[in-house]
Amino acid sequence: MSYVALEQKLRQVPEGYFAFVSNFLDFVLSKDFTLKPDGKAEEKNEKKPLRQLGQWKGQVWMADDFDETPDCFEEYM
């Protein structure tokens, strides 16, 4: 698609949607992508670091009475 065709489409966008279109363009431009020979964009797949097991150990706890029904719900049981 040429810039002229894109500009013509942009002129047809209602004024109330300018912020939405701008946010979408920011989103697209923030992506890391390459163009294939056929002109289509392909997102680069960067390898994410592997998660480390036990990373939250000692930082998460559950109350001893977790499974007990609170007194305020007794009438619904």
Backbone as XML, in Angstrom:
<?xml version="1.0"?>
<chain id="A" units="angstrom">
  <residue number="1" name="MET">
    <atom name="N" x="0.852" y="-1.161" z="0.000"/>
    <atom name="CA" x="0.000" y="0.000" z="0.000"/>
    <atom name="C" x="0.903" y="1.231" z="0.000"/>
  </residue>
  <residue number="2" name="SER">
    <atom name="N" x="0.553" y="2.168" z="-0.811"/>
    <atom name="CA" x="1.361" y="3.376" z="-0.920"/>
    <atom name="C" x="0.985" y="4.376" z="0.166"/>
  </residue>
  <residue number="3" name="TYR">
    <atom name="N" x="1.866" y="5.346" z="0.374"/>
    <atom name="CA" x="1.597" y="6.393" z="1.350"/>
    <atom name="C" x="0.383" y="7.220" z="0.957"/>
  </residue>
  <residue number="4" name="VAL">
    <atom name="N" x="0.184" y="7.398" z="-0.345"/>
    <atom name="CA" x="-0.961" y="8.178" z="-0.819"/>
    <atom name="C" x="-2.263" y="7.464" z="-0.469"/>
  </residue>
  <residue number="5" name="ALA">
    <atom name="N" x="-2.314" y="6.150" z="-0.702"/>
    <atom name="CA" x="-3.518" y="5.384" z="-0.372"/>
    <atom name="C" x="-3.755" y="5.385" z="1.131"/>
  </residue>
  <residue number="6" name="LEU">
    <atom name="N" x="-2.688" y="5.260" z="1.905"/>
    <atom name="CA" x="-2.819" y="5.283" z="3.359"/>
    <atom name="C" x="-3.297" y="6.648" z="3.841"/>
  </residue>
  <residue number="7" name="GLU">
    <atom name="N" x="-2.779" y="7.697" z="3.232"/>
    <atom name="CA" x="-3.204" y="9.055" z="3.602"/>
    <atom name="C" x="-4.681" y="9.275" z="3.259"/>
  </residue>
  <residue number="8" name="GLN">
    <atom name="N" x="-5.141" y="8.733" z="2.147"/>
    <atom name="CA" x="-6.549" y="8.862" z="1.776"/>
    <atom name="C" x="-7.434" y="8.149" z="2.792"/>
  </residue>
  <residue number="9" name="LYS">
    <atom name="N" x="-7.019" y="6.983" z="3.235"/>
    <atom name="CA" x="-7.792" y="6.263" z="4.255"/>
    <atom name="C" x="-7.787" y="7.037" z="5.566"/>
  </residue>
  <residue number="10" name="LEU">
    <atom name="N" x="-6.642" y="7.614" z="5.905"/>
    <atom name="CA" x="-6.534" y="8.366" z="7.148"/>
    <atom name="C" x="-7.446" y="9.588" z="7.134"/>
  </residue>
  <residue number="11" name="ARG">
    <atom name="N" x="-7.630" y="10.192" z="5.989"/>
    <atom name="CA" x="-8.522" y="11.356" z="5.874"/>
    <atom name="C" x="-9.988" y="10.961" z="6.097"/>
  </residue>
  <residue number="12" name="GLN">
    <atom name="N" x="-10.330" y="9.696" z="5.914"/>
    <atom name="CA" x="-11.702" y="9.230" z="6.089"/>
    <atom name="C" x="-12.018" y="8.861" z="7.543"/>
  </residue>
  <residue number="13" name="VAL">
    <atom name="N" x="-11.006" y="8.804" z="8.395"/>
    <atom name="CA" x="-11.209" y="8.431" z="9.792"/>
    <atom name="C" x="-11.928" y="9.566" z="10.521"/>
  </residue>
  <residue number="14" name="PRO">
    <atom name="N" x="-13.030" y="9.279" z="11.196"/>
    <atom name="CA" x="-13.733" y="10.331" z="11.955"/>
    <atom name="C" x="-12.832" y="10.898" z="13.049"/>
  </residue>
  <residue number="15" name="GLU">
    <atom name="N" x="-13.027" y="12.159" z="13.349"/>
    <atom name="CA" x="-12.171" y="12.871" z="14.287"/>
    <atom name="C" x="-12.134" y="12.213" z="15.666"/>
  </residue>
  <residue number="16" name="GLY">
    <atom name="N" x="-13.225" y="11.597" z="16.065"/>
    <atom name="CA" x="-13.281" y="10.947" z="17.364"/>
    <atom name="C" x="-12.399" y="9.722" z="17.485"/>
  </residue>
  <residue number="17" name="TYR">
    <atom name="N" x="-11.899" y="9.214" z="16.380"/>
    <atom name="CA" x="-11.070" y="8.002" z="16.386"/>
    <atom name="C" x="-9.577" y="8.306" z="16.238"/>
  </residue>
  <residue number="18" name="PHE">
    <atom name="N" x="-9.196" y="9.573" z="16.195"/>
    <atom name="CA" x="-7.791" y="9.927" z="16.004"/>
    <atom name="C" x="-6.905" y="9.345" z="17.096"/>
  </residue>
  <residue number="19" name="ALA">
    <atom name="N" x="-7.347" y="9.417" z="18.348"/>
    <atom name="CA" x="-6.536" y="8.899" z="19.456"/>
    <atom name="C" x="-6.363" y="7.388" z="19.308"/>
  </residue>
  <residue number="20" name="PHE">
    <atom name="N" x="-7.421" y="6.690" z="18.909"/>
    <atom name="CA" x="-7.355" y="5.236" z="18.725"/>
    <atom name="C" x="-6.364" y="4.889" z="17.620"/>
  </residue>
  <residue number="21" name="VAL">
    <atom name="N" x="-6.443" y="5.591" z="16.496"/>
    <atom name="CA" x="-5.542" y="5.332" z="15.373"/>
    <atom name="C" x="-4.105" y="5.642" z="15.776"/>
  </residue>
  <residue number="22" name="SER">
    <atom name="N" x="-3.900" y="6.731" z="16.502"/>
    <atom name="CA" x="-2.566" y="7.105" z="16.949"/>
    <atom name="C" x="-1.996" y="6.047" z="17.890"/>
  </residue>
  <residue number="23" name="ASN">
    <atom name="N" x="-2.802" y="5.562" z="18.820"/>
    <atom name="CA" x="-2.341" y="4.521" z="19.740"/>
    <atom name="C" x="-2.003" y="3.240" z="18.991"/>
  </residue>
  <residue number="24" name="PHE">
    <atom name="N" x="-2.818" y="2.907" z="17.978"/>
    <atom name="CA" x="-2.541" y="1.706" z="17.197"/>
    <atom name="C" x="-1.227" y="1.842" z="16.436"/>
  </residue>
  <residue number="25" name="LEU">
    <atom name="N" x="-0.990" y="3.007" z="15.865"/>
    <atom name="CA" x="0.266" y="3.221" z="15.143"/>
    <atom name="C" x="1.461" y="3.146" z="16.093"/>
  </residue>
  <residue number="26" name="ASP">
    <atom name="N" x="1.315" y="3.689" z="17.291"/>
    <atom name="CA" x="2.390" y="3.573" z="18.287"/>
    <atom name="C" x="2.661" y="2.113" z="18.617"/>
  </residue>
  <residue number="27" name="PHE">
    <atom name="N" x="1.592" y="1.320" z="18.746"/>
    <atom name="CA" x="1.728" y="-0.110" z="19.021"/>
    <atom name="C" x="2.471" y="-0.813" z="17.884"/>
  </residue>
  <residue number="28" name="VAL">
    <atom name="N" x="2.077" y="-0.539" z="16.662"/>
    <atom name="CA" x="2.704" y="-1.182" z="15.501"/>
    <atom name="C" x="4.175" y="-0.787" z="15.412"/>
  </residue>
  <residue number="29" name="LEU">
    <atom name="N" x="4.460" y="0.484" z="15.638"/>
    <atom name="CA" x="5.840" y="0.947" z="15.528"/>
    <atom name="C" x="6.720" y="0.435" z="16.662"/>
  </residue>
  <residue number="30" name="SER">
    <atom name="N" x="6.119" y="0.045" z="17.767"/>
    <atom name="CA" x="6.902" y="-0.468" z="18.885"/>
    <atom name="C" x="7.314" y="-1.923" z="18.673"/>
  </residue>
  <residue number="31" name="LYS">
    <atom name="N" x="6.668" y="-2.599" z="17.746"/>
    <atom name="CA" x="6.993" y="-3.998" z="17.467"/>
    <atom name="C" x="8.315" y="-4.090" z="16.726"/>
  </residue>
  <residue number="32" name="ASP">
    <atom name="N" x="9.029" y="-5.148" z="16.976"/>
    <atom name="CA" x="10.291" y="-5.398" z="16.300"/>
    <atom name="C" x="9.998" y="-6.383" z="15.162"/>
  </residue>
  <residue number="33" name="PHE">
    <atom name="N" x="9.990" y="-5.904" z="13.936"/>
    <atom name="CA" x="9.623" y="-6.765" z="12.827"/>
    <atom name="C" x="10.548" y="-6.533" z="11.639"/>
  </residue>
  <residue number="34" name="THR">
    <atom name="N" x="10.557" y="-7.511" z="10.741"/>
    <atom name="CA" x="11.300" y="-7.408" z="9.495"/>
    <atom name="C" x="10.322" y="-7.624" z="8.351"/>
  </residue>
  <residue number="35" name="LEU">
    <atom name="N" x="10.653" y="-7.098" z="7.194"/>
    <atom name="CA" x="9.807" y="-7.285" z="6.017"/>
    <atom name="C" x="10.318" y="-8.457" z="5.200"/>
  </residue>
  <residue number="36" name="LYS">
    <atom name="N" x="9.397" y="-9.338" z="4.830"/>
    <atom name="CA" x="9.734" y="-10.463" z="3.969"/>
    <atom name="C" x="9.825" y="-9.955" z="2.527"/>
  </residue>
  <residue number="37" name="PRO">
    <atom name="N" x="10.404" y="-10.750" z="1.633"/>
    <atom name="CA" x="10.489" y="-10.331" z="0.225"/>
    <atom name="C" x="9.124" y="-10.083" z="-0.417"/>
  </residue>
  <residue number="38" name="ASP">
    <atom name="N" x="8.062" y="-10.748" z="0.071"/>
    <atom name="CA" x="6.734" y="-10.544" z="-0.508"/>
    <atom name="C" x="6.053" y="-9.289" z="0.035"/>
  </residue>
  <residue number="39" name="GLY">
    <atom name="N" x="6.741" y="-8.538" z="0.915"/>
    <atom name="CA" x="6.199" y="-7.280" z="1.429"/>
    <atom name="C" x="5.449" y="-7.411" z="2.741"/>
  </residue>
  <residue number="40" name="LYS">
    <atom name="N" x="5.284" y="-8.632" z="3.234"/>
    <atom name="CA" x="4.577" y="-8.833" z="4.491"/>
    <atom name="C" x="5.550" y="-8.705" z="5.659"/>
  </residue>
  <residue number="41" name="ALA">
    <atom name="N" x="5.036" y="-8.223" z="6.773"/>
    <atom name="CA" x="5.873" y="-8.050" z="7.954"/>
    <atom name="C" x="5.914" y="-9.339" z="8.757"/>
  </residue>
  <residue number="42" name="GLU">
    <atom name="N" x="7.067" y="-9.628" z="9.304"/>
    <atom name="CA" x="7.231" y="-10.805" z="10.151"/>
    <atom name="C" x="7.877" y="-10.356" z="11.453"/>
  </residue>
  <residue number="43" name="GLU">
    <atom name="N" x="7.212" y="-10.680" z="12.571"/>
    <atom name="CA" x="7.733" y="-10.277" z="13.873"/>
    <atom name="C" x="8.911" y="-11.155" z="14.241"/>
  </residue>
  <residue number="44" name="LYS">
    <atom name="N" x="9.959" y="-10.521" z="14.755"/>
    <atom name="CA" x="11.124" y="-11.278" z="15.191"/>
    <atom name="C" x="10.779" y="-12.002" z="16.476"/>
  </residue>
  <residue number="45" name="ASN">
    <atom name="N" x="11.161" y="-13.247" z="16.542"/>
    <atom name="CA" x="10.914" y="-14.035" z="17.746"/>
    <atom name="C" x="12.186" y="-14.070" z="18.579"/>
  </residue>
  <residue number="46" name="GLU">
    <atom name="N" x="12.252" y="-13.154" z="19.522"/>
    <atom name="CA" x="13.407" y="-13.158" z="20.411"/>
    <atom name="C" x="13.176" y="-14.178" z="21.505"/>
  </residue>
  <residue number="47" name="LYS">
    <atom name="N" x="14.211" y="-14.880" z="21.847"/>
    <atom name="CA" x="14.088" y="-15.871" z="22.908"/>
    <atom name="C" x="14.015" y="-15.154" z="24.243"/>
  </residue>
  <residue number="48" name="LYS">
    <atom name="N" x="13.003" y="-15.496" z="25.010"/>
    <atom name="CA" x="12.854" y="-14.934" z="26.336"/>
    <atom name="C" x="13.698" y="-15.753" z="27.292"/>
  </residue>
  <residue number="49" name="PRO">
    <atom name="N" x="14.216" y="-15.117" z="28.331"/>
    <atom name="CA" x="14.995" y="-15.903" z="29.296"/>
    <atom name="C" x="14.116" y="-16.944" z="29.972"/>
  </residue>
  <residue number="50" name="LEU">
    <atom name="N" x="14.681" y="-18.093" z="30.229"/>
    <atom name="CA" x="13.928" y="-19.165" z="30.868"/>
    <atom name="C" x="13.573" y="-18.769" z="32.297"/>
  </residue>
  <residue number="51" name="ARG">
    <atom name="N" x="12.390" y="-19.202" z="32.725"/>
    <atom name="CA" x="11.973" y="-18.928" z="34.096"/>
    <atom name="C" x="12.782" y="-19.780" z="35.051"/>
  </residue>
  <residue number="52" name="GLN">
    <atom name="N" x="13.058" y="-19.216" z="36.192"/>
    <atom name="CA" x="13.800" y="-19.949" z="37.202"/>
    <atom name="C" x="12.828" y="-20.512" z="38.221"/>
  </residue>
  <residue number="53" name="LEU">
    <atom name="N" x="12.921" y="-21.829" z="38.460"/>
    <atom name="CA" x="12.062" y="-22.454" z="39.442"/>
    <atom name="C" x="12.460" y="-22.006" z="40.841"/>
  </residue>
  <residue number="54" name="GLY">
    <atom name="N" x="11.470" y="-21.814" z="41.693"/>
    <atom name="CA" x="11.724" y="-21.432" z="43.073"/>
    <atom name="C" x="12.004" y="-19.966" z="43.273"/>
  </residue>
  <residue number="55" name="GLN">
    <atom name="N" x="11.776" y="-19.178" z="42.274"/>
    <atom name="CA" x="12.065" y="-17.754" z="42.329"/>
    <atom name="C" x="11.228" y="-17.019" z="43.381"/>
  </residue>
  <residue number="56" name="TRP">
    <atom name="N" x="10.009" y="-17.506" z="43.659"/>
    <atom name="CA" x="9.113" y="-16.877" z="44.634"/>
    <atom name="C" x="9.113" y="-17.606" z="45.974"/>
  </residue>
  <residue number="57" name="LYS">
    <atom name="N" x="10.007" y="-18.559" z="46.149"/>
    <atom name="CA" x="10.030" y="-19.352" z="47.371"/>
    <atom name="C" x="10.231" y="-18.445" z="48.593"/>
  </residue>
  <residue number="58" name="GLY">
    <atom name="N" x="9.357" y="-18.650" z="49.590"/>
    <atom name="CA" x="9.437" y="-17.863" z="50.809"/>
    <atom name="C" x="8.745" y="-16.517" z="50.737"/>
  </residue>
  <residue number="59" name="GLN">
    <atom name="N" x="8.240" y="-16.139" z="49.557"/>
    <atom name="CA" x="7.597" y="-14.841" z="49.398"/>
    <atom name="C" x="6.079" y="-14.958" z="49.303"/>
  </residue>
  <residue number="60" name="VAL">
    <atom name="N" x="5.575" y="-16.171" z="49.113"/>
    <atom name="CA" x="4.140" y="-16.395" z="48.986"/>
    <atom name="C" x="3.718" y="-17.347" z="50.093"/>
  </residue>
  <residue number="61" name="TRP">
    <atom name="N" x="2.598" y="-17.051" z="50.745"/>
    <atom name="CA" x="2.099" y="-17.926" z="51.803"/>
    <atom name="C" x="0.585" y="-18.009" z="51.715"/>
  </residue>
  <residue number="62" name="MET">
    <atom name="N" x="0.036" y="-19.055" z="52.300"/>
    <atom name="CA" x="-1.403" y="-19.247" z="52.334"/>
    <atom name="C" x="-1.817" y="-19.436" z="53.786"/>
  </residue>
  <residue number="63" name="ALA">
    <atom name="N" x="-2.896" y="-18.791" z="54.185"/>
    <atom name="CA" x="-3.359" y="-18.880" z="55.566"/>
    <atom name="C" x="-3.725" y="-20.323" z="55.915"/>
  </residue>
  <residue number="64" name="ASP">
    <atom name="N" x="-3.524" y="-20.684" z="57.175"/>
    <atom name="CA" x="-3.839" y="-22.040" z="57.631"/>
    <atom name="C" x="-5.328" y="-22.349" z="57.519"/>
  </residue>
  <residue number="65" name="ASP">
    <atom name="N" x="-6.167" y="-21.340" z="57.688"/>
    <atom name="CA" x="-7.622" y="-21.550" z="57.640"/>
    <atom name="C" x="-8.205" y="-21.201" z="56.261"/>
  </residue>
  <residue number="66" name="PHE">
    <atom name="N" x="-7.421" y="-21.340" z="55.220"/>
    <atom name="CA" x="-7.844" y="-20.969" z="53.867"/>
    <atom name="C" x="-9.115" y="-21.706" z="53.434"/>
  </residue>
  <residue number="67" name="ASP">
    <atom name="N" x="-9.232" y="-22.993" z="53.737"/>
    <atom name="CA" x="-10.366" y="-23.807" z="53.294"/>
    <atom name="C" x="-11.607" y="-23.668" z="54.173"/>
  </residue>
  <residue number="68" name="GLU">
    <atom name="N" x="-11.486" y="-23.001" z="55.297"/>
    <atom name="CA" x="-12.626" y="-22.870" z="56.203"/>
    <atom name="C" x="-13.578" y="-21.781" z="55.705"/>
  </residue>
  <residue number="69" name="THR">
    <atom name="N" x="-14.875" y="-22.024" z="55.906"/>
    <atom name="CA" x="-15.885" y="-21.055" z="55.490"/>
    <atom name="C" x="-15.942" y="-19.910" z="56.504"/>
  </residue>
  <residue number="70" name="PRO">
    <atom name="N" x="-15.858" y="-18.659" z="56.038"/>
    <atom name="CA" x="-15.961" y="-17.526" z="56.960"/>
    <atom name="C" x="-17.333" y="-17.504" z="57.637"/>
  </residue>
  <residue number="71" name="ASP">
    <atom name="N" x="-17.388" y="-16.987" z="58.859"/>
    <atom name="CA" x="-18.631" y="-16.933" z="59.627"/>
    <atom name="C" x="-19.733" y="-16.193" z="58.899"/>
  </residue>
  <residue number="72" name="CYS">
    <atom name="N" x="-19.387" y="-15.170" z="58.137"/>
    <atom name="CA" x="-20.418" y="-14.368" z="57.461"/>
    <atom name="C" x="-21.102" y="-15.138" z="56.328"/>
  </residue>
  <residue number="73" name="PHE">
    <atom name="N" x="-20.550" y="-16.273" z="55.897"/>
    <atom name="CA" x="-21.160" y="-17.057" z="54.831"/>
    <atom name="C" x="-21.900" y="-18.290" z="55.333"/>
  </residue>
  <residue number="74" name="GLU">
    <atom name="N" x="-21.938" y="-18.507" z="56.627"/>
    <atom name="CA" x="-22.584" y="-19.682" z="57.210"/>
    <atom name="C" x="-24.055" y="-19.794" z="56.790"/>
  </residue>
  <residue number="75" name="GLU">
    <atom name="N" x="-24.755" y="-18.676" z="56.714"/>
    <atom name="CA" x="-26.178" y="-18.727" z="56.373"/>
    <atom name="C" x="-26.432" y="-19.155" z="54.935"/>
  </residue>
  <residue number="76" name="TYR">
    <atom name="N" x="-25.457" y="-19.047" z="54.064"/>
    <atom name="CA" x="-25.610" y="-19.437" z="52.663"/>
    <atom name="C" x="-25.283" y="-20.910" z="52.443"/>
  </residue>
  <residue number="77" name="MET">
    <atom name="N" x="-24.717" y="-21.563" z="53.414"/>
    <atom name="CA" x="-24.299" y="-22.957" z="53.264"/>
    <atom name="C" x="-25.421" y="-23.924" z="53.587"/>
  </residue>
</chain>
